[in-house]
Tab-separated table of C-alpha atoms in Angstrom:
chain	number	residue	atom	x	y	z
A	1	MET	CA	-96.584	81.664	-127.768
A	2	HIS	CA	-93.202	82.367	-125.829
A	3	ILE	CA	-92.266	79.344	-123.623
A	4	ALA	CA	-89.050	80.008	-121.116
A	5	ALA	CA	-86.386	77.687	-120.281
A	6	GLY	CA	-87.649	74.853	-118.434
A	7	TYR	CA	-90.942	74.500	-120.122
A	8	SER	CA	-91.810	72.744	-123.542
A	9	HIS	CA	-94.323	74.072	-125.979
A	10	TYR	CA	-96.321	72.355	-128.949
A	11	TYR	CA	-98.309	74.464	-131.512
A	12	ASN	CA	-101.052	72.346	-132.653
A	13	GLN	CA	-101.043	73.026	-136.802
A	14	ARG	CA	-103.716	70.377	-137.447
A	15	ARG	CA	-106.255	71.992	-134.975
A	16	LEU	CA	-109.753	72.672	-136.634
A	17	ASP	CA	-108.892	70.833	-139.609
A	18	LYS	CA	-111.976	68.838	-141.261
A	19	GLY	CA	-110.168	64.917	-140.809
A	20	GLY	CA	-110.094	65.767	-136.825
A	21	GLU	CA	-113.540	67.051	-137.138
A	22	SER	CA	-114.664	63.843	-138.548
A	23	THR	CA	-113.002	61.984	-136.280
A	24	ALA	CA	-114.668	64.139	-132.866
A	25	ALA	CA	-118.084	64.322	-134.657
A	26	ILE	CA	-119.468	61.311	-132.992
A	27	CYS	CA	-117.916	62.621	-129.552
A	28	VAL	CA	-119.348	66.076	-130.143
A	29	GLU	CA	-122.966	64.650	-130.836
A	30	ASN	CA	-123.266	62.260	-128.074
A	31	LEU	CA	-122.104	65.296	-125.702
A	32	ALA	CA	-124.644	67.616	-127.329
A	33	ASN	CA	-127.607	67.631	-124.058
A	34	TRP	CA	-125.379	69.054	-121.350
A	35	ALA	CA	-128.312	71.644	-120.586
A	36	GLU	CA	-130.277	68.794	-118.911
A	37	ALA	CA	-127.255	68.157	-116.208
A	38	VAL	CA	-127.014	71.944	-115.958
A	39	GLU	CA	-130.658	72.704	-114.970
A	40	GLU	CA	-130.283	69.507	-112.914
A	41	ILE	CA	-127.252	70.606	-110.632
A	42	SER	CA	-129.092	74.358	-110.868
A	43	THR	CA	-131.337	73.338	-108.652
A	44	TRP	CA	-129.734	71.274	-105.716
A	45	PRO	CA	-129.980	72.851	-102.511
A	46	GLU	CA	-126.237	73.313	-101.989
A	47	TYR	CA	-125.569	75.186	-105.836
A	48	GLN	CA	-124.342	78.091	-106.230
A	49	PRO	CA	-122.972	79.776	-109.345
A	50	GLN	CA	-119.264	80.204	-108.690
A	51	PRO	CA	-117.078	83.439	-109.677
A	52	LEU	CA	-115.465	84.333	-112.495
A	53	ARG	CA	-112.648	86.248	-110.948
A	54	SER	CA	-111.846	89.487	-112.494
A	55	LEU	CA	-108.149	90.230	-111.850
A	56	PRO	CA	-107.498	93.963	-113.642
A	57	HIS	CA	-104.163	94.708	-111.789
A	58	GLN	CA	-102.387	91.592	-112.546
A	59	ALA	CA	-103.900	92.106	-116.250
A	60	ALA	CA	-102.126	95.549	-115.903
A	61	TYR	CA	-98.935	94.376	-114.706
A	62	MET	CA	-98.712	91.692	-117.415
A	63	GLY	CA	-99.148	93.846	-120.431
A	64	ILE	CA	-102.527	92.486	-121.250
A	65	SER	CA	-106.132	94.362	-120.947
A	66	LYS	CA	-108.577	91.268	-118.944
A	67	LEU	CA	-107.316	88.247	-116.833
A	68	PHE	CA	-110.763	86.504	-115.416
A	69	TYR	CA	-110.130	83.421	-113.564
A	70	LYS	CA	-112.607	80.753	-113.069
A	71	ASP	CA	-112.743	80.258	-109.264
A	72	GLU	CA	-114.265	76.708	-108.219
A	73	SER	CA	-112.122	76.576	-104.936
A	74	ARG	CA	-116.255	77.083	-102.673
A	75	ARG	CA	-118.058	74.530	-105.652
A	76	PHE	CA	-120.552	72.564	-102.956
A	77	GLY	CA	-118.252	74.060	-99.803
A	78	ALA	CA	-114.911	74.453	-98.739
A	79	SER	CA	-114.345	70.748	-97.999
A	80	LEU	CA	-114.618	69.365	-101.931
A	81	GLY	CA	-113.729	72.632	-103.769
A	82	SER	CA	-113.778	71.567	-106.964
A	83	PHE	CA	-114.931	70.861	-110.775
A	84	LYS	CA	-114.579	67.820	-109.840
A	85	ALA	CA	-117.284	67.699	-107.117
A	86	LEU	CA	-120.007	68.262	-110.515
A	87	GLY	CA	-119.357	65.582	-112.254
A	88	THR	CA	-119.343	62.330	-109.656
A	89	PRO	CA	-122.968	63.981	-107.502
A	90	CYS	CA	-123.988	64.018	-111.278
A	91	VAL	CA	-123.449	60.129	-111.727
A	92	VAL	CA	-124.483	58.875	-108.777
A	93	TYR	CA	-127.845	60.819	-109.000
A	94	LYS	CA	-128.296	59.360	-112.477
A	95	ILE	CA	-127.357	55.516	-111.416
A	96	LEU	CA	-129.773	56.124	-108.362
A	97	ALA	CA	-132.784	57.201	-110.273
A	98	ASP	CA	-132.558	53.881	-111.438
A	99	GLU	CA	-131.738	51.126	-109.536
A	100	LYS	CA	-130.805	50.640	-105.478
A	101	ASN	CA	-128.668	49.557	-103.259
A	102	VAL	CA	-125.829	50.709	-105.352
A	103	THR	CA	-121.996	50.765	-104.519
A	104	VAL	CA	-120.103	53.306	-106.354
A	105	CYS	CA	-116.146	53.451	-106.714
A	106	VAL	CA	-113.922	56.046	-108.386
A	107	ALA	CA	-109.323	55.911	-109.123
A	108	THR	CA	-108.709	58.922	-107.605
A	109	ASP	CA	-105.959	61.841	-106.360
A	110	GLY	CA	-108.665	63.241	-104.313
A	111	ASN	CA	-110.755	65.586	-105.785
A	112	GLN	CA	-112.969	62.982	-107.543
A	113	GLY	CA	-112.733	60.932	-104.583
A	114	ARG	CA	-114.085	64.019	-102.284
A	115	GLY	CA	-116.685	64.539	-104.939
A	116	LEU	CA	-118.014	61.379	-105.464
A	117	ALA	CA	-118.227	60.692	-101.657
A	118	TYR	CA	-120.278	63.459	-101.126
A	119	GLY	CA	-122.764	62.446	-104.150
A	120	ALA	CA	-123.086	58.815	-102.519
A	121	LYS	CA	-123.452	60.725	-98.819
A	122	ILE	CA	-126.743	63.308	-99.974
A	123	PHE	CA	-128.227	60.765	-102.242
A	124	GLY	CA	-128.212	57.802	-100.357
A	125	CYS	CA	-125.412	54.547	-101.568
A	126	ARG	CA	-122.048	53.701	-101.085
A	127	CYS	CA	-118.826	54.835	-102.264
A	128	VAL	CA	-115.363	52.960	-102.305
A	129	ASP	CA	-112.277	55.157	-103.058
A	130	TYR	CA	-109.255	53.715	-104.533
A	131	ILE	CA	-105.670	55.982	-104.157
A	132	HIS	CA	-102.454	55.301	-105.085
A	133	GLY	CA	-99.575	55.419	-102.753
A	134	HIS	CA	-97.955	58.921	-103.577
A	135	VAL	CA	-102.133	60.487	-102.087
A	136	SER	CA	-100.985	62.279	-98.630
A	137	VAL	CA	-103.031	61.050	-95.314
A	138	GLY	CA	-104.588	64.341	-95.219
A	139	ARG	CA	-106.489	63.747	-98.800
A	140	ALA	CA	-107.345	59.818	-97.608
A	141	ASP	CA	-109.108	61.202	-94.471
A	142	MET	CA	-110.998	64.229	-96.156
A	143	MET	CA	-112.461	61.077	-98.007
A	144	ARG	CA	-113.344	59.232	-95.007
A	145	ASP	CA	-114.686	62.082	-93.724
A	146	LEU	CA	-117.485	62.506	-96.357
A	147	GLY	CA	-118.399	58.647	-95.250
A	148	ALA	CA	-116.174	56.859	-98.749
A	149	VAL	CA	-114.178	53.611	-97.778
A	150	VAL	CA	-110.944	54.533	-98.660
A	151	ILE	CA	-108.486	51.883	-99.697
A	152	ARG	CA	-104.809	52.583	-101.018
A	153	ILE	CA	-103.208	50.672	-103.807
A	154	ASP	CA	-99.216	50.747	-104.215
A	155	GLY	CA	-97.429	52.087	-107.573
A	156	GLU	CA	-98.646	54.407	-109.990
A	157	TYR	CA	-102.095	55.334	-112.116
A	158	GLU	CA	-102.614	52.310	-114.068
A	159	ALA	CA	-102.136	49.910	-110.999
A	160	PHE	CA	-105.367	51.369	-108.829
A	161	VAL	CA	-107.334	52.298	-112.028
A	162	GLU	CA	-106.817	49.040	-112.884
A	163	ARG	CA	-107.998	47.714	-109.310
A	164	ALA	CA	-110.373	49.735	-108.768
A	165	LYS	CA	-111.708	48.579	-112.330
A	166	GLU	CA	-111.776	44.855	-111.724
A	167	ASP	CA	-113.257	45.131	-107.847
A	168	ALA	CA	-116.047	46.708	-109.614
A	169	ARG	CA	-117.024	44.341	-112.167
A	170	MET	CA	-116.481	41.498	-109.263
A	171	ASN	CA	-118.733	42.931	-107.434
A	172	ALA	CA	-121.211	44.493	-109.602
A	173	TRP	CA	-120.179	47.885	-108.444
A	174	HIS	CA	-120.290	51.288	-110.707
A	175	PHE	CA	-116.932	52.304	-111.685
A	176	VAL	CA	-117.144	55.969	-112.015
A	177	SER	CA	-114.445	57.946	-114.390
A	178	SER	CA	-114.878	60.815	-117.393
A	179	THR	CA	-112.731	58.390	-119.122
A	180	SER	CA	-114.112	57.211	-122.353
A	181	TRP	CA	-113.582	54.317	-124.599
A	182	SER	CA	-116.249	54.122	-126.208
A	183	ASP	CA	-116.770	58.028	-127.912
A	184	PHE	CA	-119.335	58.963	-124.767
A	185	ASP	CA	-121.621	56.542	-125.614
A	186	SER	CA	-122.464	55.399	-122.098
A	187	GLY	CA	-123.762	56.830	-119.423
A	188	ILE	CA	-120.760	57.272	-116.699
A	189	PRO	CA	-118.415	59.287	-118.746
A	190	ARG	CA	-121.194	61.303	-120.675
A	191	ASN	CA	-122.794	62.334	-117.203
A	192	VAL	CA	-119.735	63.425	-116.111
A	193	MET	CA	-119.122	65.493	-119.036
A	194	ASN	CA	-122.219	66.951	-119.449
A	195	ALA	CA	-122.072	68.437	-115.828
A	196	TYR	CA	-118.920	69.635	-116.381
A	197	MET	CA	-120.490	72.232	-118.818
A	198	VAL	CA	-121.611	73.907	-115.958
A	199	ILE	CA	-118.495	75.389	-115.331
A	200	VAL	CA	-118.612	76.990	-118.948
A	201	GLU	CA	-122.215	77.812	-119.000
A	202	GLU	CA	-121.800	79.653	-115.531
A	203	ALA	CA	-118.433	81.884	-117.082
A	204	LEU	CA	-120.614	83.119	-120.392
A	205	LYS	CA	-123.049	84.114	-117.941
A	206	MET	CA	-120.680	86.183	-116.419
A	207	ASP	CA	-118.288	87.424	-119.215
A	208	PRO	CA	-120.511	86.299	-122.075
A	209	ALA	CA	-118.336	88.137	-124.748
A	210	VAL	CA	-117.072	85.631	-126.440
A	211	GLU	CA	-115.501	87.452	-129.487
A	212	ASP	CA	-113.181	89.346	-127.161
A	213	ILE	CA	-111.353	86.069	-125.232
A	214	THR	CA	-108.174	85.501	-126.741
A	215	HIS	CA	-107.071	82.536	-124.883
A	216	VAL	CA	-108.473	80.019	-122.448
A	217	PHE	CA	-106.095	77.639	-120.626
A	218	VAL	CA	-107.097	74.890	-118.671
A	219	CYS	CA	-105.203	71.868	-117.392
A	220	GLY	CA	-104.286	68.507	-118.496
A	221	GLY	CA	-104.935	65.036	-116.717
A	222	VAL	CA	-106.743	62.205	-118.949
A	223	GLY	CA	-107.892	65.376	-121.159
A	224	SER	CA	-111.654	65.524	-119.653
A	225	ILE	CA	-111.836	69.215	-118.362
A	226	GLY	CA	-110.276	70.899	-121.395
A	227	ALA	CA	-112.372	68.851	-123.615
A	228	ALA	CA	-115.661	69.875	-121.840
A	229	VAL	CA	-114.524	73.350	-121.364
A	230	PHE	CA	-112.984	74.074	-125.231
A	231	LEU	CA	-116.054	72.610	-126.194
A	232	GLY	CA	-118.381	74.349	-124.817
A	233	PHE	CA	-116.347	77.617	-125.504
A	234	TYR	CA	-116.402	76.555	-129.173
A	235	THR	CA	-119.688	75.745	-129.390
A	236	ARG	CA	-120.571	79.357	-127.786
A	237	PHE	CA	-118.088	80.977	-130.490
A	238	THR	CA	-119.773	79.173	-133.714
A	239	HIS	CA	-123.374	80.228	-132.638
A	240	LEU	CA	-122.356	83.637	-132.284
A	241	LYS	CA	-119.984	83.634	-135.420
A	242	LYS	CA	-123.700	82.048	-137.244
A	243	THR	CA	-125.653	84.820	-135.659
A	244	GLN	CA	-123.296	87.623	-136.537
A	245	ARG	CA	-122.895	86.551	-139.969
A	246	ASN	CA	-119.371	88.138	-139.125
A	247	GLU	CA	-116.696	85.889	-140.557
A	248	ALA	CA	-113.838	87.898	-138.998
A	249	LEU	CA	-114.524	86.396	-135.662
A	250	ALA	CA	-111.288	84.635	-134.456
A	251	LEU	CA	-111.514	81.672	-132.502
A	252	ALA	CA	-109.674	81.724	-129.096
A	253	ARG	CA	-106.412	79.467	-128.498
A	254	PHE	CA	-107.272	76.992	-126.573
A	255	VAL	CA	-104.173	76.354	-124.188
A	256	VAL	CA	-103.517	72.752	-121.883
A	257	VAL	CA	-101.328	72.986	-119.552
A	258	GLU	CA	-99.489	69.682	-117.677
A	259	PRO	CA	-97.093	68.674	-115.495
A	260	LEU	CA	-93.330	68.304	-117.131
A	261	GLU	CA	-93.710	64.510	-115.748
A	262	ALA	CA	-97.108	63.761	-116.929
A	263	ASP	CA	-97.642	65.134	-119.925
A	264	CYS	CA	-99.472	62.184	-121.999
A	265	LEU	CA	-101.641	65.185	-123.745
A	266	TYR	CA	-98.424	67.265	-124.605
A	267	GLN	CA	-96.725	64.364	-126.013
A	268	SER	CA	-99.689	62.844	-127.938
A	269	ALA	CA	-99.925	66.484	-129.652
A	270	LYS	CA	-95.948	65.998	-130.735
A	271	LYS	CA	-96.615	62.403	-132.211
A	272	GLY	CA	-100.111	63.188	-133.992
A	273	GLU	CA	-101.768	60.045	-131.877
A	274	MET	CA	-102.645	59.020	-128.925
A	275	CYS	CA	-99.949	57.734	-126.549
A	276	LEU	CA	-98.602	57.530	-122.928
A	277	SER	CA	-96.217	59.984	-121.025
A	278	GLU	CA	-93.136	58.306	-120.281
A	279	GLY	CA	-92.182	61.067	-117.300
A	280	SER	CA	-92.496	60.003	-113.302
A	281	LEU	CA	-95.450	61.127	-112.731
A	282	ARG	CA	-94.003	62.357	-109.489
A	283	THR	CA	-94.915	66.131	-109.215
A	284	LEU	CA	-96.868	68.590	-106.718
A	285	MET	CA	-99.688	68.655	-109.152
A	286	ALA	CA	-101.081	65.231	-107.922
A	287	GLY	CA	-104.644	65.935	-109.775
A	288	LEU	CA	-102.390	65.798	-113.028
A	289	THR	CA	-100.863	62.334	-112.559
A	290	CYS	CA	-101.734	60.361	-115.547
A	291	ARG	CA	-100.185	58.279	-117.727
A	292	GLY	CA	-102.305	58.414	-120.549
A	293	PRO	CA	-105.122	59.987	-122.324
A	294	SER	CA	-108.925	59.473	-122.460
A	295	PRO	CA	-109.397	58.439	-125.976
A	296	ALA	CA	-112.575	59.923	-126.468
A	297	ASP	CA	-111.519	63.205	-124.755
A	298	TRP	CA	-108.390	63.046	-126.914
A	299	LYS	CA	-110.332	63.560	-130.362
A	300	ILE	CA	-111.499	66.814	-129.205
A	301	LEU	CA	-108.571	67.947	-128.099
A	302	SER	CA	-106.997	67.231	-130.995
A	303	TRP	CA	-109.237	68.584	-132.840
A	304	LEU	CA	-109.917	72.021	-130.815
A	305	ALA	CA	-106.893	72.634	-128.570
A	306	SER	CA	-104.130	75.077	-130.393
A	307	ASP	CA	-101.619	74.677	-127.541
A	308	PHE	CA	-100.073	72.201	-125.598
A	309	VAL	CA	-97.362	73.184	-122.520
A	310	THR	CA	-95.548	71.536	-120.104
A	311	VAL	CA	-94.142	73.064	-117.059
A	312	PRO	CA	-91.895	72.338	-113.981
A	313	ASP	CA	-93.788	72.413	-110.356
A	314	SER	CA	-92.042	75.751	-109.743
A	315	ALA	CA	-94.861	76.605	-112.647
A	316	ALA	CA	-97.822	75.671	-110.298
A	317	VAL	CA	-96.203	77.025	-106.931
A	318	GLU	CA	-95.196	80.792	-108.223
A	319	GLY	CA	-99.680	80.568	-110.256
A	320	MET	CA	-100.577	80.200	-106.349
A	321	LYS	CA	-98.293	82.686	-104.666
A	322	VAL	CA	-99.654	85.058	-107.603
A	323	LEU	CA	-103.145	84.861	-107.033
A	324	ALA	CA	-103.395	84.502	-103.388
A	325	SER	CA	-101.577	87.643	-103.180
A	326	GLY	CA	-104.116	89.289	-105.556
A	327	ARG	CA	-101.767	91.683	-106.903
A	328	ASP	CA	-100.261	92.754	-103.764
A	329	GLY	CA	-103.706	93.289	-102.218
A	330	ARG	CA	-105.574	95.252	-105.185
A	331	ASP	CA	-106.982	92.342	-107.211
A	332	VAL	CA	-109.538	89.524	-105.115
A	333	PRO	CA	-107.179	86.829	-104.016
A	334	VAL	CA	-108.018	83.768	-105.163
A	335	VAL	CA	-106.826	80.420	-103.209
A	336	CYS	CA	-106.530	77.519	-105.338
A	337	GLY	CA	-104.708	74.105	-106.012
A	338	GLU	CA	-101.552	73.413	-107.932
A	339	SER	CA	-102.735	71.600	-111.196
A	340	SER	CA	-105.007	75.025	-112.042
A	341	ALA	CA	-102.265	77.432	-110.892
A	342	ALA	CA	-100.056	76.201	-113.518
A	343	ASN	CA	-102.144	78.054	-116.240
A	344	MET	CA	-101.135	81.281	-114.194
A	345	GLY	CA	-97.369	80.268	-114.278
A	346	VAL	CA	-97.319	79.696	-117.543
A	347	MET	CA	-99.131	83.322	-118.514
A	348	LEU	CA	-95.966	84.611	-115.860
A	349	GLN	CA	-93.342	83.660	-118.008
A	350	ARG	CA	-93.739	86.555	-120.735
A	351	PRO	CA	-97.149	88.563	-122.074
A	352	ILE	CA	-98.730	86.511	-125.363
A	353	THR	CA	-100.055	89.777	-126.395
A	354	GLN	CA	-100.917	93.151	-125.433
A	355	SER	CA	-104.513	93.097	-125.451
A	356	SER	CA	-105.450	89.268	-124.338
A	357	VAL	CA	-108.517	88.262	-122.494
A	358	ARG	CA	-107.881	85.122	-120.682
A	359	CYS	CA	-110.082	83.006	-118.639
């Protein structure tokens, strides 16, 4: 994989090794029953499958055979418009199946907070969203508009996460996070991750030719969405390989994309162990400003991810422009946020292969 100046790339030579598989095994086992969550979410009144956009003219321009983009910009309406609107409402639904008169809280840059507020609103409970000092007023207002109590905490990621966790402990609230310190053996992180599998199931129904996919690009953060998507694709691929009895089938490369200033997954991959980013966390890709990985997600990523890439903010900006232009109006325009647009920014640097299929 060629990476331009200003970008960093690490190829994971430990991918798919037996040690990594063994370490990740308990996490994989605890996430194995995602079908129930997928089925439940599909019954919600506002649920609609979100499109897998084919971008043939952009693919031709880049010298590859096919290019797909999973468009989550209208998930449960434009006011939410993010894959994170899957995980947190699912958690609220599960909690309220067993309890009454609860309060849920989250530490958020915006999308997860809106998703939790939406879930609390439709299922009927109180929501408190904790945000850090760099979250915009507009994002905070969107959470309030959905009924959340918004508390702004000075400092960066760790400060507002710890405050949210401590307030939840003291007030007997439910702290909602996809981060798992215990291999997804508890309900909330597992329910978030299972809900994210909706994205994979939808994508595979719309383009079921898993054997033709050569690269899957996913944004970083603490690693939750990457771990979910990669595990979903890997599970389908191994099933296909077994049923076809075709040992020649090659697994796609799974690529994690992060901001240069919030590169905890990249740094962990380089060092061969989970570690924190030493970056400033100042980036346009606000949804990815995480100091360290989720321990359970890291076990899956270190086993399945092939490549870790860090990018400057300019990659996200350029990716947004190209996707929104629809290759000069010939492809369907895609309006997305900075965090997911960075994936396109990486691909714009140089074609990786002449016959790639990318999601």
